[in-house]
Amino acid sequence: MEHVDLRTAELASSAFAASGSETGSLPAGATELAVTADRQERHAAIVEAVLAGNAIAVPFAKFNDGRGFSLARLLRSEHGFRGEIRATGHVIPDQALHLLRSGFDTAEISDADKLPHWQQALSSYNGNYQTAARNPLALRRQAALKQSGENKAAELGKQLAASGDLVERIRIIAKAVPGRLSFSTSLGKEDQAILHAIHEAGIEADIFTLDTHKHFKETLETLKRSEEHYGLTIRVITPNQDDLRELMARDGEEGFRASVAGRKACCMIRKVLPLNRTLRGSAGWLTGLRREQSAERAAVDFASWDGSLNLLKLSPLADWTEEQLEAYVSENNVPVNPLHAEGYVSIGCEPCTRAIAPGEDPRAGRWWWESMDGKECGLHIGGERLLDKVA
């Protein structure tokens, strides 16, 4: 089976292998979602797709079954799904524009010889008379925006690498970002250093923290002390209550311990979804990522383009060592979470964080009942793998 990219009218490259099923309608690795799915099933499918890095396949039993179009619209508008939605089964070229405008990215075709028919159907679009968020003209502009963003990130990264001063780096970022600059703080040591530099630089930034309802009391106390110390307000962002109720109904209070998928689903509801909602409309996102923190973060850039959120992701501490961080915090009297002094290097939710022994991996204290591979909550999984798949 081949599949056509509805945005470019070309055969699409894909990370998903050809189907091993008899009908060939479902690509291996994709999460299939029936047209009869209710809201909870749709939400569960998104969780599964995001955790596995999969597409969502919507099967059409007949070409004139309109329920697939409605389901794609719901995935985009109601659930904010940003990953690939693929039409499988009985779809025809005459449906190409309707598929695209409903939210589909790709459609399966039986062989490449049929591509010209799809190209002809997609070329009939007249952008002067049809407006939609997912029309070919808008999507082509999006591709141009991505290229521009990547170029800007590369240039900004060079500027940040050339400066060794954190306050100066923050000023460089503020000058380069052409819109709202957001800073999501975990109130950990790295983010406290950035908060101090923001204050010293005197720049405007939307500063917020994610309250998962599972924080240590020391973390919440650090929030209050930071606001008092710097004379500013840090916005507190909480999870969607409907999402939380669905999570509790499905997995229970301790579901995050039952499996890696259950834990990542909890992180998604409590952290990833609230973060992505809050970052919408931002032009830049400041983070406290350092290359030294873990193997997964060893290649962190000073600046990168997040195509899922259309913003610059900025990590001014990317090249800092633990010694540099400690010295900066000490020399500038930066308020820090007292748990750091008790062996908590990486501090997250209370049920999922423990102190570590000297010499242990800095991430060993997070979800310690899991293997050491890929210990991330999802906030900083690359845009192509996660943040572009959930809003």
mmCIF file of C-alpha atoms in Angstrom:
data_model
loop_
_atom_site.group_PDB
_atom_site.id
_atom_site.type_symbol
_atom_site.label_atom_id
_atom_site.label_comp_id
_atom_site.label_asym_id
_atom_site.label_seq_id
_atom_site.Cartn_x
_atom_site.Cartn_y
_atom_site.Cartn_z
ATOM 1 C CA MET A 1 0.000 0.000 0.000
ATOM 2 C CA GLU A 2 1.117 3.534 -0.819
ATOM 3 C CA HIS A 3 -0.289 6.688 0.697
ATOM 4 C CA VAL A 4 -0.651 10.204 -0.595
ATOM 5 C CA ASP A 5 0.202 13.313 1.410
ATOM 6 C CA LEU A 6 -2.928 15.444 1.083
ATOM 7 C CA ARG A 7 -0.988 18.648 1.708
ATOM 8 C CA THR A 8 1.589 18.216 -1.045
ATOM 9 C CA ALA A 9 -0.251 15.816 -3.394
ATOM 10 C CA GLU A 10 2.835 13.596 -3.471
ATOM 11 C CA LEU A 11 3.532 10.092 -2.251
ATOM 12 C CA ALA A 12 4.239 10.435 1.443
ATOM 13 C CA SER A 13 7.328 9.130 3.150
ATOM 14 C CA SER A 14 6.386 7.369 6.352
ATOM 15 C CA ALA A 15 7.868 5.816 9.443
ATOM 16 C CA PHE A 16 5.045 3.286 9.407
ATOM 17 C CA ALA A 17 5.599 0.011 7.634
ATOM 18 C CA ALA A 18 3.218 -1.503 5.124
ATOM 19 C CA SER A 19 0.308 -3.394 6.548
ATOM 20 C CA GLY A 20 0.591 -7.012 7.464
ATOM 21 C CA SER A 21 -3.171 -7.484 7.506
ATOM 22 C CA GLU A 22 -5.130 -9.285 4.801
ATOM 23 C CA THR A 23 -6.958 -6.155 3.677
ATOM 24 C CA GLY A 24 -3.896 -3.946 3.822
ATOM 25 C CA SER A 25 -6.032 -1.207 5.366
ATOM 26 C CA LEU A 26 -4.120 -0.666 8.598
ATOM 27 C CA PRO A 27 -0.451 0.356 8.562
ATOM 28 C CA ALA A 28 1.677 -1.516 11.062
ATOM 29 C CA GLY A 29 2.353 0.648 14.092
ATOM 30 C CA ALA A 30 -0.711 2.847 13.615
ATOM 31 C CA THR A 31 -3.469 3.149 16.202
ATOM 32 C CA GLU A 32 -6.790 2.285 14.558
ATOM 33 C CA LEU A 33 -9.868 4.169 15.732
ATOM 34 C CA ALA A 34 -13.316 2.936 14.749
ATOM 35 C CA VAL A 35 -15.847 5.459 13.468
ATOM 36 C CA THR A 36 -18.191 4.356 16.255
ATOM 37 C CA ALA A 37 -15.758 5.407 18.998
ATOM 38 C CA ASP A 38 -17.141 7.480 21.867
ATOM 39 C CA ARG A 39 -15.327 10.398 23.509
ATOM 40 C CA GLN A 40 -13.477 8.218 26.028
ATOM 41 C CA GLU A 41 -12.320 5.818 23.310
ATOM 42 C CA ARG A 42 -11.112 8.749 21.209
ATOM 43 C CA HIS A 43 -9.160 10.112 24.157
ATOM 44 C CA ALA A 44 -7.647 6.693 24.903
ATOM 45 C CA ALA A 45 -6.619 6.329 21.250
ATOM 46 C CA ILE A 46 -4.809 9.657 21.362
ATOM 47 C CA VAL A 47 -2.953 8.594 24.511
ATOM 48 C CA GLU A 48 -1.942 5.319 22.854
ATOM 49 C CA ALA A 49 -0.871 7.032 19.643
ATOM 50 C CA VAL A 50 1.185 9.672 21.414
ATOM 51 C CA LEU A 51 2.946 7.259 23.751
ATOM 52 C CA ALA A 52 3.909 4.978 20.868
ATOM 53 C CA GLY A 53 4.667 7.793 18.428
ATOM 54 C CA ASN A 54 2.039 6.425 16.048
ATOM 55 C CA ALA A 55 -0.409 7.749 13.517
ATOM 56 C CA ILE A 56 -4.147 7.341 14.045
ATOM 57 C CA ALA A 57 -5.766 5.392 11.220
ATOM 58 C CA VAL A 58 -9.472 5.974 10.546
ATOM 59 C CA PRO A 59 -10.897 3.142 8.409
ATOM 60 C CA PHE A 60 -13.577 3.746 5.771
ATOM 61 C CA ALA A 61 -15.656 0.599 5.236
ATOM 62 C CA LYS A 62 -17.360 2.314 2.262
ATOM 63 C CA PHE A 63 -16.353 5.439 0.374
ATOM 64 C CA ASN A 64 -19.736 7.047 1.126
ATOM 65 C CA ASP A 65 -19.522 6.504 4.896
ATOM 66 C CA GLY A 66 -19.309 10.069 6.227
ATOM 67 C CA ARG A 67 -18.560 9.098 9.819
ATOM 68 C CA GLY A 68 -14.814 9.034 9.175
ATOM 69 C CA PHE A 69 -14.855 12.726 8.281
ATOM 70 C CA SER A 70 -16.720 13.557 11.485
ATOM 71 C CA LEU A 71 -14.299 11.507 13.558
ATOM 72 C CA ALA A 72 -11.279 13.325 12.100
ATOM 73 C CA ARG A 73 -12.893 16.691 12.862
ATOM 74 C CA LEU A 74 -13.495 15.623 16.468
ATOM 75 C CA LEU A 75 -9.896 14.456 16.867
ATOM 76 C CA ARG A 76 -8.674 17.873 15.730
ATOM 77 C CA SER A 77 -11.256 20.245 17.218
ATOM 78 C CA GLU A 78 -12.433 18.518 20.389
ATOM 79 C CA HIS A 79 -9.253 16.703 21.389
ATOM 80 C CA GLY A 80 -6.614 18.898 19.745
ATOM 81 C CA PHE A 81 -4.744 15.941 18.223
ATOM 82 C CA ARG A 82 -1.766 17.195 16.162
ATOM 83 C CA GLY A 83 -0.296 13.977 14.889
ATOM 84 C CA GLU A 84 -0.878 12.202 11.608
ATOM 85 C CA ILE A 85 -4.450 11.103 10.854
ATOM 86 C CA ARG A 86 -4.596 8.658 7.972
ATOM 87 C CA ALA A 87 -7.648 7.603 5.969
ATOM 88 C CA THR A 88 -7.545 3.869 5.248
ATOM 89 C CA GLY A 89 -9.838 1.511 3.403
ATOM 90 C CA HIS A 90 -12.287 2.690 0.761
ATOM 91 C CA VAL A 91 -11.430 6.294 -0.058
ATOM 92 C CA ILE A 92 -11.410 7.807 -3.550
ATOM 93 C CA PRO A 93 -9.714 10.816 -5.193
ATOM 94 C CA ASP A 94 -12.962 12.804 -5.326
ATOM 95 C CA GLN A 95 -12.825 12.917 -1.514
ATOM 96 C CA ALA A 96 -9.294 14.341 -1.359
ATOM 97 C CA LEU A 97 -10.150 17.949 -0.478
ATOM 98 C CA HIS A 98 -12.860 16.907 1.964
ATOM 99 C CA LEU A 99 -10.410 14.565 3.693
ATOM 100 C CA LEU A 100 -7.832 17.325 4.008
ATOM 101 C CA ARG A 101 -10.289 19.898 5.329
ATOM 102 C CA SER A 102 -11.709 17.395 7.826
ATOM 103 C CA GLY A 103 -8.311 16.858 9.412
ATOM 104 C CA PHE A 104 -6.679 13.989 7.529
ATOM 105 C CA ASP A 105 -3.002 14.223 6.575
ATOM 106 C CA THR A 106 -2.661 11.167 4.364
ATOM 107 C CA ALA A 107 -4.842 8.675 2.518
ATOM 108 C CA GLU A 108 -4.004 5.156 1.463
ATOM 109 C CA ILE A 109 -4.031 4.328 -2.235
ATOM 110 C CA SER A 110 -3.752 0.867 -3.712
ATOM 111 C CA ASP A 111 -0.737 1.710 -5.887
ATOM 112 C CA ALA A 112 1.369 4.632 -7.059
ATOM 113 C CA ASP A 113 -0.258 4.608 -10.520
ATOM 114 C CA LYS A 114 -3.350 6.185 -8.973
ATOM 115 C CA LEU A 115 -1.420 9.211 -7.703
ATOM 116 C CA PRO A 116 -2.229 11.443 -10.750
ATOM 117 C CA HIS A 117 -5.958 11.117 -9.998
ATOM 118 C CA TRP A 118 -5.369 12.360 -6.443
ATOM 119 C CA GLN A 119 -3.136 15.164 -7.692
ATOM 120 C CA GLN A 120 -5.818 16.312 -10.107
ATOM 121 C CA ALA A 121 -8.432 16.319 -7.352
ATOM 122 C CA LEU A 122 -6.211 18.292 -4.981
ATOM 123 C CA SER A 123 -5.258 20.816 -7.675
ATOM 124 C CA SER A 124 -8.903 21.880 -8.031
ATOM 125 C CA TYR A 125 -8.715 23.780 -4.748
ATOM 126 C CA ASN A 126 -9.353 27.543 -5.038
ATOM 127 C CA GLY A 127 -7.895 29.328 -2.037
ATOM 128 C CA ASN A 128 -9.645 32.589 -2.893
ATOM 129 C CA TYR A 129 -13.063 31.213 -2.070
ATOM 130 C CA GLN A 130 -12.454 28.574 0.575
ATOM 131 C CA THR A 131 -11.126 29.364 4.021
ATOM 132 C CA ALA A 132 -10.068 26.720 6.495
ATOM 133 C CA ALA A 133 -7.240 26.132 8.922
ATOM 134 C CA ARG A 134 -6.276 22.999 7.015
ATOM 135 C CA ASN A 135 -6.296 24.116 3.413
ATOM 136 C CA PRO A 136 -3.385 23.564 1.012
ATOM 137 C CA LEU A 137 -2.378 27.216 0.911
ATOM 138 C CA ALA A 138 -2.251 27.516 4.697
ATOM 139 C CA LEU A 139 -0.325 24.281 4.989
ATOM 140 C CA ARG A 140 2.226 25.421 2.423
ATOM 141 C CA ARG A 141 2.653 28.651 4.354
ATOM 142 C CA GLN A 142 3.197 26.467 7.424
ATOM 143 C CA ALA A 143 6.038 24.671 5.647
ATOM 144 C CA ALA A 144 7.636 28.019 4.828
ATOM 145 C CA LEU A 145 7.232 29.105 8.456
ATOM 146 C CA LYS A 146 9.037 25.962 9.591
ATOM 147 C CA GLN A 147 11.984 26.678 7.306
ATOM 148 C CA SER A 148 12.142 30.275 8.508
ATOM 149 C CA GLY A 149 11.927 29.130 12.139
ATOM 150 C CA GLU A 150 14.710 26.597 11.725
ATOM 151 C CA ASN A 151 16.947 29.209 10.116
ATOM 152 C CA LYS A 152 16.255 31.656 12.928
ATOM 153 C CA ALA A 153 16.953 28.986 15.558
ATOM 154 C CA ALA A 154 20.305 28.173 13.957
ATOM 155 C CA GLU A 155 21.365 31.822 13.925
ATOM 156 C CA LEU A 156 20.141 32.435 17.476
ATOM 157 C CA GLY A 157 21.949 29.318 18.673
ATOM 158 C CA LYS A 158 25.233 30.739 17.392
ATOM 159 C CA GLN A 159 24.637 34.018 19.230
ATOM 160 C CA LEU A 160 23.865 32.228 22.495
ATOM 161 C CA ALA A 161 26.913 29.986 22.198
ATOM 162 C CA ALA A 162 29.106 33.060 21.757
ATOM 163 C CA SER A 163 27.997 34.532 25.086
ATOM 164 C CA GLY A 164 28.920 32.931 28.389
ATOM 165 C CA ASP A 165 26.761 35.193 30.549
ATOM 166 C CA LEU A 166 23.263 33.956 31.403
ATOM 167 C CA VAL A 167 21.701 37.407 31.783
ATOM 168 C CA GLU A 168 23.133 38.425 28.417
ATOM 169 C CA ARG A 169 21.779 35.232 26.866
ATOM 170 C CA ILE A 170 18.311 36.063 28.193
ATOM 171 C CA ARG A 171 18.542 39.553 26.698
ATOM 172 C CA ILE A 172 19.639 38.104 23.345
ATOM 173 C CA ILE A 173 16.645 35.771 23.414
ATOM 174 C CA ALA A 174 14.193 38.536 24.347
ATOM 175 C CA LYS A 175 15.460 40.686 21.490
ATOM 176 C CA ALA A 176 15.273 37.851 18.961
ATOM 177 C CA VAL A 177 11.828 36.480 19.836
ATOM 178 C CA PRO A 178 9.201 38.433 17.858
ATOM 179 C CA GLY A 179 6.290 37.999 20.243
ATOM 180 C CA ARG A 180 5.333 36.481 23.577
ATOM 181 C CA LEU A 181 8.211 34.804 25.387
ATOM 182 C CA SER A 182 7.006 32.076 27.745
ATOM 183 C CA PHE A 183 8.922 30.453 30.573
ATOM 184 C CA SER A 184 7.589 27.225 32.047
ATOM 185 C CA THR A 185 9.311 26.726 35.391
ATOM 186 C CA SER A 186 9.417 23.502 37.366
ATOM 187 C CA LEU A 187 10.939 25.485 40.254
ATOM 188 C CA GLY A 188 13.978 23.233 40.100
ATOM 189 C CA LYS A 189 17.502 24.611 40.378
ATOM 190 C CA GLU A 190 17.971 25.201 36.636
ATOM 191 C CA ASP A 191 14.691 27.040 36.288
ATOM 192 C CA GLN A 192 15.383 29.110 39.381
ATOM 193 C CA ALA A 193 18.652 30.263 37.789
ATOM 194 C CA ILE A 194 16.738 31.292 34.666
ATOM 195 C CA LEU A 195 14.099 33.063 36.769
ATOM 196 C CA HIS A 196 16.864 35.062 38.445
ATOM 197 C CA ALA A 197 18.377 35.958 35.059
ATOM 198 C CA ILE A 198 14.983 37.068 33.715
ATOM 199 C CA HIS A 199 14.613 39.361 36.709
ATOM 200 C CA GLU A 200 18.141 40.735 36.292
ATOM 201 C CA ALA A 201 17.696 41.262 32.553
ATOM 202 C CA GLY A 202 14.506 43.242 33.126
ATOM 203 C CA ILE A 203 12.678 41.594 30.235
ATOM 204 C CA GLU A 204 8.990 40.767 29.809
ATOM 205 C CA ALA A 205 8.095 37.084 29.971
ATOM 206 C CA ASP A 206 5.006 34.996 30.640
ATOM 207 C CA ILE A 207 6.191 32.943 33.623
ATOM 208 C CA PHE A 208 4.101 29.945 34.649
ATOM 209 C CA THR A 209 4.368 26.615 36.433
ATOM 210 C CA LEU A 210 2.394 23.391 36.029
ATOM 211 C CA ASP A 211 0.599 22.306 39.199
ATOM 212 C CA THR A 212 -0.016 18.580 38.773
ATOM 213 C CA HIS A 213 -1.789 18.324 42.151
ATOM 214 C CA LYS A 214 1.007 15.903 43.122
ATOM 215 C CA HIS A 215 3.806 18.297 44.096
ATOM 216 C CA PHE A 216 5.955 18.189 47.224
ATOM 217 C CA LYS A 217 4.969 20.833 49.753
ATOM 218 C CA GLU A 218 8.553 22.106 49.493
ATOM 219 C CA THR A 219 8.008 22.798 45.792
ATOM 220 C CA LEU A 220 4.892 24.847 46.506
ATOM 221 C CA GLU A 221 6.773 26.718 49.225
ATOM 222 C CA THR A 222 9.545 27.463 46.710
ATOM 223 C CA LEU A 223 6.918 28.948 44.407
ATOM 224 C CA LYS A 224 5.754 31.323 47.123
ATOM 225 C CA ARG A 225 9.302 32.274 48.162
ATOM 226 C CA SER A 226 10.268 32.967 44.550
ATOM 227 C CA GLU A 227 7.332 35.310 44.017
ATOM 228 C CA GLU A 228 8.202 37.203 47.191
ATOM 229 C CA HIS A 229 11.942 37.302 46.436
ATOM 230 C CA TYR A 230 11.561 38.689 42.916
ATOM 231 C CA GLY A 231 8.333 40.626 43.386
ATOM 232 C CA LEU A 232 6.507 38.916 40.548
ATOM 233 C CA THR A 233 3.597 36.569 39.940
ATOM 234 C CA ILE A 234 4.090 33.079 38.557
ATOM 235 C CA ARG A 235 0.949 31.790 36.868
ATOM 236 C CA VAL A 236 -0.210 28.384 38.111
ATOM 237 C CA ILE A 237 -1.566 26.093 35.380
ATOM 238 C CA THR A 238 -3.654 23.058 36.371
ATOM 239 C CA PRO A 239 -4.864 20.004 34.423
ATOM 240 C CA ASN A 240 -8.252 19.909 32.740
ATOM 241 C CA GLN A 241 -10.678 18.454 35.273
ATOM 242 C CA ASP A 242 -12.574 16.367 32.704
ATOM 243 C CA ASP A 243 -9.287 14.829 31.551
ATOM 244 C CA LEU A 244 -8.359 14.038 35.166
ATOM 245 C CA ARG A 245 -11.707 12.382 35.844
ATOM 246 C CA GLU A 246 -11.332 10.232 32.731
ATOM 247 C CA LEU A 247 -7.801 9.274 33.777
ATOM 248 C CA MET A 248 -8.910 8.303 37.286
ATOM 249 C CA ALA A 249 -11.898 6.349 35.983
ATOM 250 C CA ARG A 250 -9.705 4.405 33.587
ATOM 251 C CA ASP A 251 -6.469 3.884 35.560
ATOM 252 C CA GLY A 252 -7.275 4.684 39.191
ATOM 253 C CA GLU A 253 -5.234 6.762 41.634
ATOM 254 C CA GLU A 254 -2.136 4.536 41.383
ATOM 255 C CA GLY A 255 -2.380 3.713 37.680
ATOM 256 C CA PHE A 256 0.941 5.412 36.992
ATOM 257 C CA ARG A 257 2.722 2.575 38.818
ATOM 258 C CA ALA A 258 1.047 -0.224 36.872
ATOM 259 C CA SER A 259 2.894 0.301 33.594
ATOM 260 C CA VAL A 260 5.093 2.733 31.698
ATOM 261 C CA ALA A 261 2.123 3.525 29.460
ATOM 262 C CA GLY A 262 -0.011 4.277 32.515
ATOM 263 C CA ARG A 263 2.650 6.562 33.942
ATOM 264 C CA LYS A 264 3.096 8.401 30.654
ATOM 265 C CA ALA A 265 -0.663 8.822 30.355
ATOM 266 C CA CYS A 266 -0.665 10.433 33.805
ATOM 267 C CA CYS A 267 2.189 12.751 32.776
ATOM 268 C CA MET A 268 0.338 13.650 29.627
ATOM 269 C CA ILE A 269 -2.859 14.676 31.415
ATOM 270 C CA ARG A 270 -1.135 16.477 34.280
ATOM 271 C CA LYS A 271 1.774 18.061 32.382
ATOM 272 C CA VAL A 272 1.936 17.775 28.606
ATOM 273 C CA LEU A 273 -1.602 18.821 27.689
ATOM 274 C CA PRO A 274 -1.648 21.804 30.104
ATOM 275 C CA LEU A 275 1.779 22.894 28.849
ATOM 276 C CA ASN A 276 0.788 22.776 25.199
ATOM 277 C CA ARG A 277 -2.441 24.670 25.830
ATOM 278 C CA THR A 278 -0.545 27.371 27.708
ATOM 279 C CA LEU A 279 2.156 27.720 25.060
ATOM 280 C CA ARG A 280 -0.302 28.351 22.246
ATOM 281 C CA GLY A 281 0.337 31.744 20.740
ATOM 282 C CA SER A 282 3.829 32.041 22.219
ATOM 283 C CA ALA A 283 6.742 32.921 19.962
ATOM 284 C CA GLY A 284 9.408 31.518 22.286
ATOM 285 C CA TRP A 285 9.600 28.939 25.075
ATOM 286 C CA LEU A 286 12.383 29.130 27.668
ATOM 287 C CA THR A 287 13.465 25.858 29.283
ATOM 288 C CA GLY A 288 16.074 24.812 31.837
ATOM 289 C CA LEU A 289 17.393 21.850 29.850
ATOM 290 C CA ARG A 290 21.095 21.022 30.164
ATOM 291 C CA ARG A 291 23.064 18.526 28.088
ATOM 292 C CA GLU A 292 24.623 17.092 31.220
ATOM 293 C CA GLN A 293 21.271 16.092 32.727
ATOM 294 C CA SER A 294 20.817 12.813 30.862
ATOM 295 C CA ALA A 295 21.735 10.859 27.753
ATOM 296 C CA GLU A 296 18.430 11.889 26.162
ATOM 297 C CA ARG A 297 19.350 15.554 26.622
ATOM 298 C CA ALA A 298 22.994 15.314 25.566
ATOM 299 C CA ALA A 299 22.300 16.946 22.193
ATOM 300 C CA VAL A 300 20.066 19.782 23.410
ATOM 301 C CA ASP A 301 20.470 22.893 21.270
ATOM 302 C CA PHE A 302 20.508 26.451 22.577
ATOM 303 C CA ALA A 303 17.659 27.149 20.162
ATOM 304 C CA SER A 304 15.468 24.875 18.060
ATOM 305 C CA TRP A 305 12.246 25.235 16.118
ATOM 306 C CA ASP A 306 9.196 23.427 17.526
ATOM 307 C CA GLY A 307 6.990 22.959 14.482
ATOM 308 C CA SER A 308 4.099 21.576 16.513
ATOM 309 C CA LEU A 309 3.690 24.806 18.467
ATOM 310 C CA ASN A 310 5.250 27.166 15.917
ATOM 311 C CA LEU A 311 7.732 28.637 18.355
ATOM 312 C CA LEU A 312 11.404 28.785 19.223
ATOM 313 C CA LYS A 313 12.389 26.406 22.013
ATOM 314 C CA LEU A 314 15.219 28.002 23.954
ATOM 315 C CA SER A 315 17.639 26.397 26.408
ATOM 316 C CA PRO A 316 20.111 29.048 27.631
ATOM 317 C CA LEU A 317 21.688 26.590 30.108
ATOM 318 C CA ALA A 318 22.339 23.925 27.467
ATOM 319 C CA ASP A 319 26.121 23.908 27.919
ATOM 320 C CA TRP A 320 26.231 24.481 31.684
ATOM 321 C CA THR A 321 27.765 21.944 34.036
ATOM 322 C CA GLU A 322 26.406 21.129 37.477
ATOM 323 C CA GLU A 323 29.340 23.054 38.954
ATOM 324 C CA GLN A 324 28.472 26.184 36.964
ATOM 325 C CA LEU A 325 24.858 25.938 38.044
ATOM 326 C CA GLU A 326 25.745 25.504 41.714
ATOM 327 C CA ALA A 327 28.129 28.464 41.598
ATOM 328 C CA TYR A 328 25.560 30.730 39.930
ATOM 329 C CA VAL A 329 22.842 29.862 42.420
ATOM 330 C CA SER A 330 25.171 30.352 45.383
ATOM 331 C CA GLU A 331 26.753 33.606 44.193
ATOM 332 C CA ASN A 332 23.393 35.209 43.392
ATOM 333 C CA ASN A 333 21.477 34.017 46.460
ATOM 334 C CA VAL A 334 18.874 32.328 44.275
ATOM 335 C CA PRO A 335 16.042 30.705 46.275
ATOM 336 C CA VAL A 336 16.057 26.949 45.666
ATOM 337 C CA ASN A 337 13.948 23.997 46.671
ATOM 338 C CA PRO A 338 15.321 22.647 49.992
ATOM 339 C CA LEU A 339 14.875 19.104 48.672
ATOM 340 C CA HIS A 340 17.966 19.620 46.501
ATOM 341 C CA ALA A 341 20.071 19.595 49.666
ATOM 342 C CA GLU A 342 18.533 16.245 50.639
ATOM 343 C CA GLY A 343 19.648 14.398 47.507
ATOM 344 C CA TYR A 344 16.738 15.225 45.223
ATOM 345 C CA VAL A 345 18.535 16.271 42.036
ATOM 346 C CA SER A 346 15.574 16.105 39.650
ATOM 347 C CA ILE A 347 12.319 17.017 41.382
ATOM 348 C CA GLY A 348 8.932 16.125 39.942
ATOM 349 C CA CYS A 349 5.717 14.853 41.470
ATOM 350 C CA GLU A 350 6.046 13.502 45.008
ATOM 351 C CA PRO A 351 4.915 9.903 44.279
ATOM 352 C CA CYS A 352 7.362 9.674 41.374
ATOM 353 C CA THR A 353 10.513 11.215 42.866
ATOM 354 C CA ARG A 354 13.084 9.976 45.384
ATOM 355 C CA ALA A 355 16.493 11.130 46.559
ATOM 356 C CA ILE A 356 19.531 9.613 44.855
ATOM 357 C CA ALA A 357 22.883 8.477 46.191
ATOM 358 C CA PRO A 358 26.139 10.232 45.230
ATOM 359 C CA GLY A 359 27.252 9.058 41.800
ATOM 360 C CA GLU A 360 23.823 7.894 40.656
ATOM 361 C CA ASP A 361 22.411 9.126 37.359
ATOM 362 C CA PRO A 362 20.599 12.455 37.945
ATOM 363 C CA ARG A 363 17.375 10.950 36.546
ATOM 364 C CA ALA A 364 17.593 7.791 38.679
ATOM 365 C CA GLY A 365 15.293 9.337 41.255
ATOM 366 C CA ARG A 366 12.444 9.718 38.767
ATOM 367 C CA TRP A 367 10.066 6.751 38.284
ATOM 368 C CA TRP A 368 12.714 4.534 39.873
ATOM 369 C CA TRP A 369 10.580 1.401 39.456
ATOM 370 C CA GLU A 370 11.077 1.659 35.662
ATOM 371 C CA SER A 371 14.178 0.913 33.583
ATOM 372 C CA MET A 372 16.684 3.728 33.086
ATOM 373 C CA ASP A 373 15.944 4.056 29.362
ATOM 374 C CA GLY A 374 14.223 7.237 28.218
ATOM 375 C CA LYS A 375 13.062 8.603 31.551
ATOM 376 C CA GLU A 376 11.090 11.593 30.304
ATOM 377 C CA CYS A 377 7.635 12.830 31.256
ATOM 378 C CA GLY A 378 6.916 14.023 27.725
ATOM 379 C CA LEU A 379 7.390 17.769 28.128
ATOM 380 C CA HIS A 380 10.668 17.722 26.238
ATOM 381 C CA ILE A 381 10.186 14.899 23.777
ATOM 382 C CA GLY A 382 10.960 16.408 20.373
ATOM 383 C CA GLY A 383 8.157 18.061 18.468
ATOM 384 C CA GLU A 384 8.187 15.440 15.716
ATOM 385 C CA ARG A 385 7.670 12.680 18.278
ATOM 386 C CA LEU A 386 5.244 14.060 20.802
ATOM 387 C CA LEU A 387 4.413 17.709 21.081
ATOM 388 C CA ASP A 388 3.133 17.816 17.542
ATOM 389 C CA LYS A 389 0.780 14.983 18.309
ATOM 390 C CA VAL A 390 -1.122 16.488 21.203
ATOM 391 C CA ALA A 391 -2.322 20.025 21.794
#
